[in-house]
PDB file of C-alpha atoms in Angstrom:
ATOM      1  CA  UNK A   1      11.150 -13.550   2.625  1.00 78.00           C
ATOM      2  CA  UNK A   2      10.677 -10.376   0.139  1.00 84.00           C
ATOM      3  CA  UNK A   3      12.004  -7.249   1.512  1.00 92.00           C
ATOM      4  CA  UNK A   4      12.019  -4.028  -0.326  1.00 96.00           C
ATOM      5  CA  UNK A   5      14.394  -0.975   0.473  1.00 96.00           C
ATOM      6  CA  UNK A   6      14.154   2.603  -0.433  1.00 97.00           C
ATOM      7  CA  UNK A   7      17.441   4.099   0.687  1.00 95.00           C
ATOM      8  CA  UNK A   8      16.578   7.621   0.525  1.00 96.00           C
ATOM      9  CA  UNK A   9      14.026   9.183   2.948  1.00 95.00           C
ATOM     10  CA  UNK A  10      13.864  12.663   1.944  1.00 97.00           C
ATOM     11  CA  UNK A  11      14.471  13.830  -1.747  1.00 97.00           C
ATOM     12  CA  UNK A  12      14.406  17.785  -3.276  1.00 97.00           C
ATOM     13  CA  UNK A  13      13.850  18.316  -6.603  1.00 97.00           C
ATOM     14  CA  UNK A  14      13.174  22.258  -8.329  1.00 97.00           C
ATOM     15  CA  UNK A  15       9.611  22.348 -10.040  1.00 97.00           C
ATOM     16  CA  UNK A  16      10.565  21.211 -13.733  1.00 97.00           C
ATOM     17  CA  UNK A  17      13.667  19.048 -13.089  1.00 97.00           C
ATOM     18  CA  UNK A  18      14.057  15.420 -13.347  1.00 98.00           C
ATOM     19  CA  UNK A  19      14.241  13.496  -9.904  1.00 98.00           C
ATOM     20  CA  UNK A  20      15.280   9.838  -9.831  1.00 98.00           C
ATOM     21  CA  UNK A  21      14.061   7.728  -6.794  1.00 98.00           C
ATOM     22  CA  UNK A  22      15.616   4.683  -5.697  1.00 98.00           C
ATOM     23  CA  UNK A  23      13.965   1.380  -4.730  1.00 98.00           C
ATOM     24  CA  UNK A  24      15.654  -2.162  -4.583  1.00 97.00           C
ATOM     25  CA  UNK A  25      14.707  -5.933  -3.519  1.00 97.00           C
ATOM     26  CA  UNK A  26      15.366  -9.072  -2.431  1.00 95.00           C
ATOM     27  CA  UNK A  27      13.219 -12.048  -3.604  1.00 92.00           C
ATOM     28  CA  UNK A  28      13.824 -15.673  -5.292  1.00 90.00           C
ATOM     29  CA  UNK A  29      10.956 -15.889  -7.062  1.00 87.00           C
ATOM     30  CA  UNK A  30      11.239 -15.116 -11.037  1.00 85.00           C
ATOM     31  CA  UNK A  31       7.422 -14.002 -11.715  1.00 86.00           C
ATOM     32  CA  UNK A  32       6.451 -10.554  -9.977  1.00 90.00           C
ATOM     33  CA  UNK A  33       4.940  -6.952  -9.875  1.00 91.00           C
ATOM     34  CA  UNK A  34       6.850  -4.156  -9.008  1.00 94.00           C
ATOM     35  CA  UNK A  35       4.775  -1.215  -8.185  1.00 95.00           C
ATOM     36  CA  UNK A  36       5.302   2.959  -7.190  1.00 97.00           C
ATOM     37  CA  UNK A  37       2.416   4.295  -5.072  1.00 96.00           C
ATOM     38  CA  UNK A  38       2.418   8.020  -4.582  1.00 97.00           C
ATOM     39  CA  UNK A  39       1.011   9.221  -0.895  1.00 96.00           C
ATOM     40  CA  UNK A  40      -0.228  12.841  -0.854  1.00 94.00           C
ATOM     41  CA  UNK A  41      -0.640  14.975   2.255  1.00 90.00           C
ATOM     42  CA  UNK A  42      -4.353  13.738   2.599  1.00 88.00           C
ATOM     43  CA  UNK A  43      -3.069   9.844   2.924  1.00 89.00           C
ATOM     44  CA  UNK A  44      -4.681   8.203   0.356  1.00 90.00           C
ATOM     45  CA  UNK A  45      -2.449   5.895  -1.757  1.00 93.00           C
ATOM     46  CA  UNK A  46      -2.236   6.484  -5.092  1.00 94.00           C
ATOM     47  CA  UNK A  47      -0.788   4.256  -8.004  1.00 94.00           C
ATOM     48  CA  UNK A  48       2.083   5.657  -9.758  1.00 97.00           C
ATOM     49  CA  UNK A  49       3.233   2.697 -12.331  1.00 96.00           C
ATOM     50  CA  UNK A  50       3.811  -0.754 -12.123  1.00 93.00           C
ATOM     51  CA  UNK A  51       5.657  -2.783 -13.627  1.00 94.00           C
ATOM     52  CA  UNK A  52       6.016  -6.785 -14.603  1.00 90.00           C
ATOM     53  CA  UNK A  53       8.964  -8.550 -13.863  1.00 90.00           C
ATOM     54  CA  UNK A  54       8.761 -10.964 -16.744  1.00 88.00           C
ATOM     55  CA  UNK A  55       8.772  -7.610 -19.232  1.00 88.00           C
ATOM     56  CA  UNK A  56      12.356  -6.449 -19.866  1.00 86.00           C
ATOM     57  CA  UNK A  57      10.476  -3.034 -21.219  1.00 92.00           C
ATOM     58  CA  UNK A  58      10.488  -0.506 -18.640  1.00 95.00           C
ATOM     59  CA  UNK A  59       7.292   0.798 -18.082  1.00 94.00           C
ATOM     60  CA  UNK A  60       6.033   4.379 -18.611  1.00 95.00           C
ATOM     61  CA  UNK A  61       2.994   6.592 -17.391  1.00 94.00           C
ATOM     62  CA  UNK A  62       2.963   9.931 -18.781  1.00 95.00           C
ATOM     63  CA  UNK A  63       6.203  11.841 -16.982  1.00 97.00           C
ATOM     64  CA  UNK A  64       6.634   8.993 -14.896  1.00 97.00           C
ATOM     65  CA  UNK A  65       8.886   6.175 -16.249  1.00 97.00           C
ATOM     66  CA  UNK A  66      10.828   3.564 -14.147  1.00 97.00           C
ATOM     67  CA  UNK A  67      14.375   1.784 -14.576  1.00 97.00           C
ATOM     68  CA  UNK A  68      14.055  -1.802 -13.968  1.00 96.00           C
ATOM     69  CA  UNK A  69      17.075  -3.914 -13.808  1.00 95.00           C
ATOM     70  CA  UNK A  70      16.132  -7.275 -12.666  1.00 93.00           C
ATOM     71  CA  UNK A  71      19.156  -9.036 -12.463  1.00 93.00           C
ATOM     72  CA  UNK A  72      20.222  -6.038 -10.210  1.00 95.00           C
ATOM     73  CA  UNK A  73      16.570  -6.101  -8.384  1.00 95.00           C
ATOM     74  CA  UNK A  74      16.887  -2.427  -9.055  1.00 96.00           C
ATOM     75  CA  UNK A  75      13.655  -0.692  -9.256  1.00 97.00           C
ATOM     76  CA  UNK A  76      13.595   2.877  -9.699  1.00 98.00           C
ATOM     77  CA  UNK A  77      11.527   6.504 -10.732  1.00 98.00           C
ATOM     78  CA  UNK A  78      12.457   8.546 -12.751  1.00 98.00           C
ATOM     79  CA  UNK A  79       9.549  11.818 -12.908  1.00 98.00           C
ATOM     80  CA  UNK A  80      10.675  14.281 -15.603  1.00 97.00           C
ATOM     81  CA  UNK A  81       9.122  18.240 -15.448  1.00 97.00           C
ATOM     82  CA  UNK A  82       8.302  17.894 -11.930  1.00 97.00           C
ATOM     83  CA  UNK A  83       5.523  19.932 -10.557  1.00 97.00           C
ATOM     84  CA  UNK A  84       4.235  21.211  -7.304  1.00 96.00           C
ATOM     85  CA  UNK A  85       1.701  18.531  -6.981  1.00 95.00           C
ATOM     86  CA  UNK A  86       4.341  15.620  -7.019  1.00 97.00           C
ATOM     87  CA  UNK A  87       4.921  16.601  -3.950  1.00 97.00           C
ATOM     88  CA  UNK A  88       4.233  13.190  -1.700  1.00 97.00           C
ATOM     89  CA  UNK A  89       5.740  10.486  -0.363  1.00 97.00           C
ATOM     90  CA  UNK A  90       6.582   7.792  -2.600  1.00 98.00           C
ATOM     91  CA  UNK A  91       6.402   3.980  -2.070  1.00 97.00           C
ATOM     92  CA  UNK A  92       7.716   1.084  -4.077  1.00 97.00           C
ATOM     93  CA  UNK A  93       6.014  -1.998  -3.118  1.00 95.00           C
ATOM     94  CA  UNK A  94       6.836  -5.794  -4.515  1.00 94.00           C
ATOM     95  CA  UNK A  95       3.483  -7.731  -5.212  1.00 89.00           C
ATOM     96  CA  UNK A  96       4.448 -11.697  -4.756  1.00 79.00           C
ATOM     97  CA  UNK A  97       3.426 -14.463  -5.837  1.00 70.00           C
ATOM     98  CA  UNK A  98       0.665 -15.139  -2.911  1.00 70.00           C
ATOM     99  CA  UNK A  99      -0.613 -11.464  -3.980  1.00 73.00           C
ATOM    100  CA  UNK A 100       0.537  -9.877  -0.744  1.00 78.00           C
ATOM    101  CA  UNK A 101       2.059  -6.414  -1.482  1.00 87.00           C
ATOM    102  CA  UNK A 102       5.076  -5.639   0.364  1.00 91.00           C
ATOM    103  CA  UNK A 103       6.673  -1.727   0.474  1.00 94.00           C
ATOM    104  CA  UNK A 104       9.655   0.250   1.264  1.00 95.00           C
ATOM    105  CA  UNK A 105       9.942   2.595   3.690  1.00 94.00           C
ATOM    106  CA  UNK A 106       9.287   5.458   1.544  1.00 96.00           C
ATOM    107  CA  UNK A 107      10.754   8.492   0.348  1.00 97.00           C
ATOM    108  CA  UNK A 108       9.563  11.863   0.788  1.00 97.00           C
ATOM    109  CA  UNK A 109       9.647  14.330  -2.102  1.00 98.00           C
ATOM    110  CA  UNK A 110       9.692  17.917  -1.855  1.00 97.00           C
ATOM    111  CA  UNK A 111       9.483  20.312  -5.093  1.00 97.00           C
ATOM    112  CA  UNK A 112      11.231  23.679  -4.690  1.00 96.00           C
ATOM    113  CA  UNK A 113       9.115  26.519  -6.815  1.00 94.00           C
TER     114      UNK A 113
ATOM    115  CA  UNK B   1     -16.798   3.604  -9.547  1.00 63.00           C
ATOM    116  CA  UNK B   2     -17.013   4.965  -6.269  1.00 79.00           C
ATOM    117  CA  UNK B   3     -13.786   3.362  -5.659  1.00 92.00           C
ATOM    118  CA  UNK B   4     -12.739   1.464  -2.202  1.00 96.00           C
ATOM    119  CA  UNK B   5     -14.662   3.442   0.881  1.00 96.00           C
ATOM    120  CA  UNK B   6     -13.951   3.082   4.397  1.00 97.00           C
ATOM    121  CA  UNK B   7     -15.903   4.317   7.524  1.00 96.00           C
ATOM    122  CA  UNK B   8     -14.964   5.774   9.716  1.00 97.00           C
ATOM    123  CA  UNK B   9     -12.452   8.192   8.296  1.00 96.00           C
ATOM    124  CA  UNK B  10     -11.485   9.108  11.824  1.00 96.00           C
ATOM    125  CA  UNK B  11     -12.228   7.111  15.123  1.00 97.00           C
ATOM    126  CA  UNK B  12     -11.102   8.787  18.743  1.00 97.00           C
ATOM    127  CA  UNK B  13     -11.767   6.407  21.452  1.00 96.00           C
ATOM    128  CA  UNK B  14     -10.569   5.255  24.894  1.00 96.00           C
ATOM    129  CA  UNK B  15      -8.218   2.728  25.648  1.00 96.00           C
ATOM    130  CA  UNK B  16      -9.927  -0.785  26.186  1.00 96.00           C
ATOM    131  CA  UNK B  17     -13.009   0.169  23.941  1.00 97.00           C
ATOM    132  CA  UNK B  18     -13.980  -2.209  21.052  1.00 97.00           C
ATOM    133  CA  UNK B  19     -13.039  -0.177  17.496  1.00 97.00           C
ATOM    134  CA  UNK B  20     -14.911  -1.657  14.379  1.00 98.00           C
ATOM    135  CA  UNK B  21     -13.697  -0.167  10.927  1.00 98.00           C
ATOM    136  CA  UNK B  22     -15.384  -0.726   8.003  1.00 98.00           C
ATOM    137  CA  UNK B  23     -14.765  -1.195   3.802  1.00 98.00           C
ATOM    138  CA  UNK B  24     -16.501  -1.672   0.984  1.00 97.00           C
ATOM    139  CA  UNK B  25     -14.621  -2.716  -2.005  1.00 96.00           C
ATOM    140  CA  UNK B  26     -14.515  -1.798  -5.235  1.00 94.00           C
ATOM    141  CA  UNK B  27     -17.971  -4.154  -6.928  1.00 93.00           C
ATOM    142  CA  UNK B  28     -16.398  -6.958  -8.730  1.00 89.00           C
ATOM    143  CA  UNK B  29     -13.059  -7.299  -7.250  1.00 90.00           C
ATOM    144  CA  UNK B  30     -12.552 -10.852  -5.635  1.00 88.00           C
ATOM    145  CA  UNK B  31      -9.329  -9.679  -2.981  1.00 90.00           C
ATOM    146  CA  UNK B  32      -9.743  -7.376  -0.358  1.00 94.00           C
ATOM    147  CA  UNK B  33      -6.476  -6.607   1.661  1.00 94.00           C
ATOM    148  CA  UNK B  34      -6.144  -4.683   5.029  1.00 96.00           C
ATOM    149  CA  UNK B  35      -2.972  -2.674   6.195  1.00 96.00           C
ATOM    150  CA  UNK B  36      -1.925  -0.709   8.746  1.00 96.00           C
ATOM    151  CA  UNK B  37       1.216   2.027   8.438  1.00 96.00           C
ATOM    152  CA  UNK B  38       2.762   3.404  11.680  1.00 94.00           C
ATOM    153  CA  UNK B  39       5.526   5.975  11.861  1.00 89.00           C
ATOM    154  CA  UNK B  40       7.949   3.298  13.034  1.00 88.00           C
ATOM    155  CA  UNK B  41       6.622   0.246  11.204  1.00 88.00           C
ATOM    156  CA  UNK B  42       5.876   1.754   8.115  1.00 90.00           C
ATOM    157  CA  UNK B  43       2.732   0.029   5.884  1.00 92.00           C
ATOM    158  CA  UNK B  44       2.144  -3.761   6.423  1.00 91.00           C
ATOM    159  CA  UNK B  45      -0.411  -6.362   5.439  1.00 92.00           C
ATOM    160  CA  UNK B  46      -2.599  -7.503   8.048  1.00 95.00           C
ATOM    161  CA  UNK B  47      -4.816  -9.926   6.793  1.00 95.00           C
ATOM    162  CA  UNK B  48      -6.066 -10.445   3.214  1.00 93.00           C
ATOM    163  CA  UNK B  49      -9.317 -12.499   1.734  1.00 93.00           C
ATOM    164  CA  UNK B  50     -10.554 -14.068  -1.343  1.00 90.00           C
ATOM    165  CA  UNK B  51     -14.217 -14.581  -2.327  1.00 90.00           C
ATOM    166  CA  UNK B  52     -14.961 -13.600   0.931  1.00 93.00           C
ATOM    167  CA  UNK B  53     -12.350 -16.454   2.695  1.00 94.00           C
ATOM    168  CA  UNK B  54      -9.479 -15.583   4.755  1.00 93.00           C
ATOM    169  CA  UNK B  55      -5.979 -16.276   2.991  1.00 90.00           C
ATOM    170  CA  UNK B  56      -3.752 -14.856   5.069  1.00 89.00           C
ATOM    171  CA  UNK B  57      -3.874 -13.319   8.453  1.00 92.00           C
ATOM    172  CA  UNK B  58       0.185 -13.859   9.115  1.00 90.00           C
ATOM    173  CA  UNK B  59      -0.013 -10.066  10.050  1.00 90.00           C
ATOM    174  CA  UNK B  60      -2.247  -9.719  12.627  1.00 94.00           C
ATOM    175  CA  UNK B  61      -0.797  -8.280  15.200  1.00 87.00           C
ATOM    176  CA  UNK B  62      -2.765 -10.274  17.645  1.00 85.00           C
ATOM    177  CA  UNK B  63      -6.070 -12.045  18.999  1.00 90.00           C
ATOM    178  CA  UNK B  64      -6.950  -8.544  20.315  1.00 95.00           C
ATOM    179  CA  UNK B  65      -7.518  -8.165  16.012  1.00 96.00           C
ATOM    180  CA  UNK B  66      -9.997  -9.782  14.146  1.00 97.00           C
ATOM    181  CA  UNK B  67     -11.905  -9.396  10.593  1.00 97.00           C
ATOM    182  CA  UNK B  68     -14.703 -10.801   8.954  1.00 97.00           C
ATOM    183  CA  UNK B  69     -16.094 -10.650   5.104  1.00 97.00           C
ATOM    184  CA  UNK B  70     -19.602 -11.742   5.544  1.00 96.00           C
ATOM    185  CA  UNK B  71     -19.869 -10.860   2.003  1.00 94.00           C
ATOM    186  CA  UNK B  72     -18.142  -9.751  -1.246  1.00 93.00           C
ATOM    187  CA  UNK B  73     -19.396  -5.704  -0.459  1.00 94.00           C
ATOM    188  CA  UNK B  74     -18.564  -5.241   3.229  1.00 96.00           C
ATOM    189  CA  UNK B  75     -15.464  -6.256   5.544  1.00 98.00           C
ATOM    190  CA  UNK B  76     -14.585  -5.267   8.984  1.00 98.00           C
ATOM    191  CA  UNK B  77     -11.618  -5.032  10.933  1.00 98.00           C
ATOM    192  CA  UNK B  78     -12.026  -4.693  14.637  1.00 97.00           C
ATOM    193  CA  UNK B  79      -9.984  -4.370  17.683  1.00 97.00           C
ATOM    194  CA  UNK B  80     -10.974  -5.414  20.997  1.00 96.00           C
ATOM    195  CA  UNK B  81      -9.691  -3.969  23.457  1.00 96.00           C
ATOM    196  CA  UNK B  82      -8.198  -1.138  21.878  1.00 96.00           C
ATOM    197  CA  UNK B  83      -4.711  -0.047  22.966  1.00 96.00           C
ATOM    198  CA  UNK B  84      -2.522   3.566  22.181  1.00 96.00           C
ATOM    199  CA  UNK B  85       0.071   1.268  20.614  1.00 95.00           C
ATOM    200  CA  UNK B  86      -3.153   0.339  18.128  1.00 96.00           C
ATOM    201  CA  UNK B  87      -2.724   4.323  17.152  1.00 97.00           C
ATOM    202  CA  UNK B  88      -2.734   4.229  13.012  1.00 97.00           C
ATOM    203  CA  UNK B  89      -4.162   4.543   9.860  1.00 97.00           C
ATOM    204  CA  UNK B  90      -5.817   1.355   8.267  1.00 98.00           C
ATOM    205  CA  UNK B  91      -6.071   1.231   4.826  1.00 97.00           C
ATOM    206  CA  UNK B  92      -8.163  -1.358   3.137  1.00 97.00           C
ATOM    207  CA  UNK B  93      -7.627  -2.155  -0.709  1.00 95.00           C
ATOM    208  CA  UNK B  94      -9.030  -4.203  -3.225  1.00 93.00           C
ATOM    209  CA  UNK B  95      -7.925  -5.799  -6.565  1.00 89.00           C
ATOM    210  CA  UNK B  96      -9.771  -7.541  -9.203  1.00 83.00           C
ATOM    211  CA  UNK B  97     -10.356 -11.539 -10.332  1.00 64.00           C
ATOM    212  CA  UNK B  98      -6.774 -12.732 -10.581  1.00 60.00           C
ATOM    213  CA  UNK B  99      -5.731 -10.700  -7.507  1.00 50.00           C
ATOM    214  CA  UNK B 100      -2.489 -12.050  -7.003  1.00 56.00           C
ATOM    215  CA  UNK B 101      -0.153  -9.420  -8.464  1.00 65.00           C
ATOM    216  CA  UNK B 102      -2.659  -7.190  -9.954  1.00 76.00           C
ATOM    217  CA  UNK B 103      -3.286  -3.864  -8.684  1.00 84.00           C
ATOM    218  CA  UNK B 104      -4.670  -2.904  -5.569  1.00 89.00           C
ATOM    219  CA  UNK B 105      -7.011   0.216  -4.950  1.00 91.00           C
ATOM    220  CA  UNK B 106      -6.449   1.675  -1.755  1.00 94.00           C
ATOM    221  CA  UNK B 107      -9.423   3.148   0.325  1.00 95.00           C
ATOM    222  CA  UNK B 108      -8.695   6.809   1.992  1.00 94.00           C
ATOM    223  CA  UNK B 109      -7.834   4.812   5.476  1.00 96.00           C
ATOM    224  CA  UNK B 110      -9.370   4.938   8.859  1.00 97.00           C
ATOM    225  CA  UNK B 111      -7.049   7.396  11.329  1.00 96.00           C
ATOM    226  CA  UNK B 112      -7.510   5.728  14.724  1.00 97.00           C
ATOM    227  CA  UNK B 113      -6.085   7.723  17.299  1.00 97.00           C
ATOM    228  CA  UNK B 114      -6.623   5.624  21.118  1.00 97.00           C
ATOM    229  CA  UNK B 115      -6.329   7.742  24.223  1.00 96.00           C
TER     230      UNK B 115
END
């Protein structure tokens, strides 16, 4: 079975810095999504970036941009010039082959004014 | 697009009452997926259809859970008798033709609080 960990519950980062969240997994199959959902205070999942697994080129929305490492099954964000409304918790979920999305425990980020 | 919508946004009720939440998916998108996230559990997949046909309903918690998708606009999740351990929000999400690994819209979710 898939599992997905996100090692860090709670992350700070000051409003303009660079803040790099973690994410890894566990799988055997060779053909999946990786994906970053952002959660604001008002629920509602949002997505971040996703990312194939069969593209070695990581992928890259705007300031957010990820680090994939496959052969590590390291899957992390990286959001430069952070701003207030980053603010959220963040999920990294593994979409398998049966199209069943499966997440990490998430990690809450905080941006410091 | 009006995007995914659920109803109701909140639901209060009484433990052993019957709780029916409701979603509409986004028009054209064949997969329609509902979670649940908890404090402790964190977000998992209930059940999941396409074209309207069960798939997978490994995550059901139990028979006191049970959905239907009598069509490709309208799905329902209910709950029967409720319980406080039931207490969470229920997010349904769809995804379009080719669902398996493309992205899923998420609904704003369904707060259930049971008393």
């Amino acid at each position: 079975a898939q599992t997905v960990t996100q090692s860090q519950p709670e992350m700070s980062v000051q409003e303009a810095e660079t803040v790099t969240l973690s994410c890894t997994y566990d799988t055997s199959e060779s053909d999946y999504y990786l994906f970053w959902y952002k959660q604001p205070p008002s629920r509602q999942m949002i997505l971040v970036i996703r990312q194939e697994a069969y593209k070695q080129q990581n992928a890259t929305e705007n300031r957010f941009s990820v680090n994939f490492q496959k052969a590590a099954k390291s899957f992390s964000l990286k959001i430069s010039d952070s701003q207030l409304g980053d603010a959220a918790m963040y999920f990294c979920a593994y979409g398998n082959q049966g199209g069943k999305l499966i997440f990490g425990q998430g990690t809450e980020l905080s941006v410091k004014p | 697009d009006a995007g995914v919508i659920q109803s109701p946004r909140h639901e209060v009720t009484e433990m052993g009452q019957e709780v029916t939440l409701r979603c509409k998916p986004i028009s054209g998108h064949d997969y329609l997926f509902w979670y649940r996230q908890t404090m402790m559990r964190g977000l998992e997949l209930l059940i999941y259809f396409n074209n309207n046909v069960p798939i997978d309903d490994s995550g059901m918690p139990e028979d006191r859970f049970s959905a239907k998708m009598p069509n490709a606009s309208f799905s329902t999740l209910k709950i029967q008798p409720s319980e406080p351990r039931d207490s969470a929000v229920y997010f349904c999400a769809s995804s379009p033709l080719g669902g398996r690994m493309e992205t899923q819209y998420f609904g704003p979710g369904t707060r259930l609080l049971v008393l």
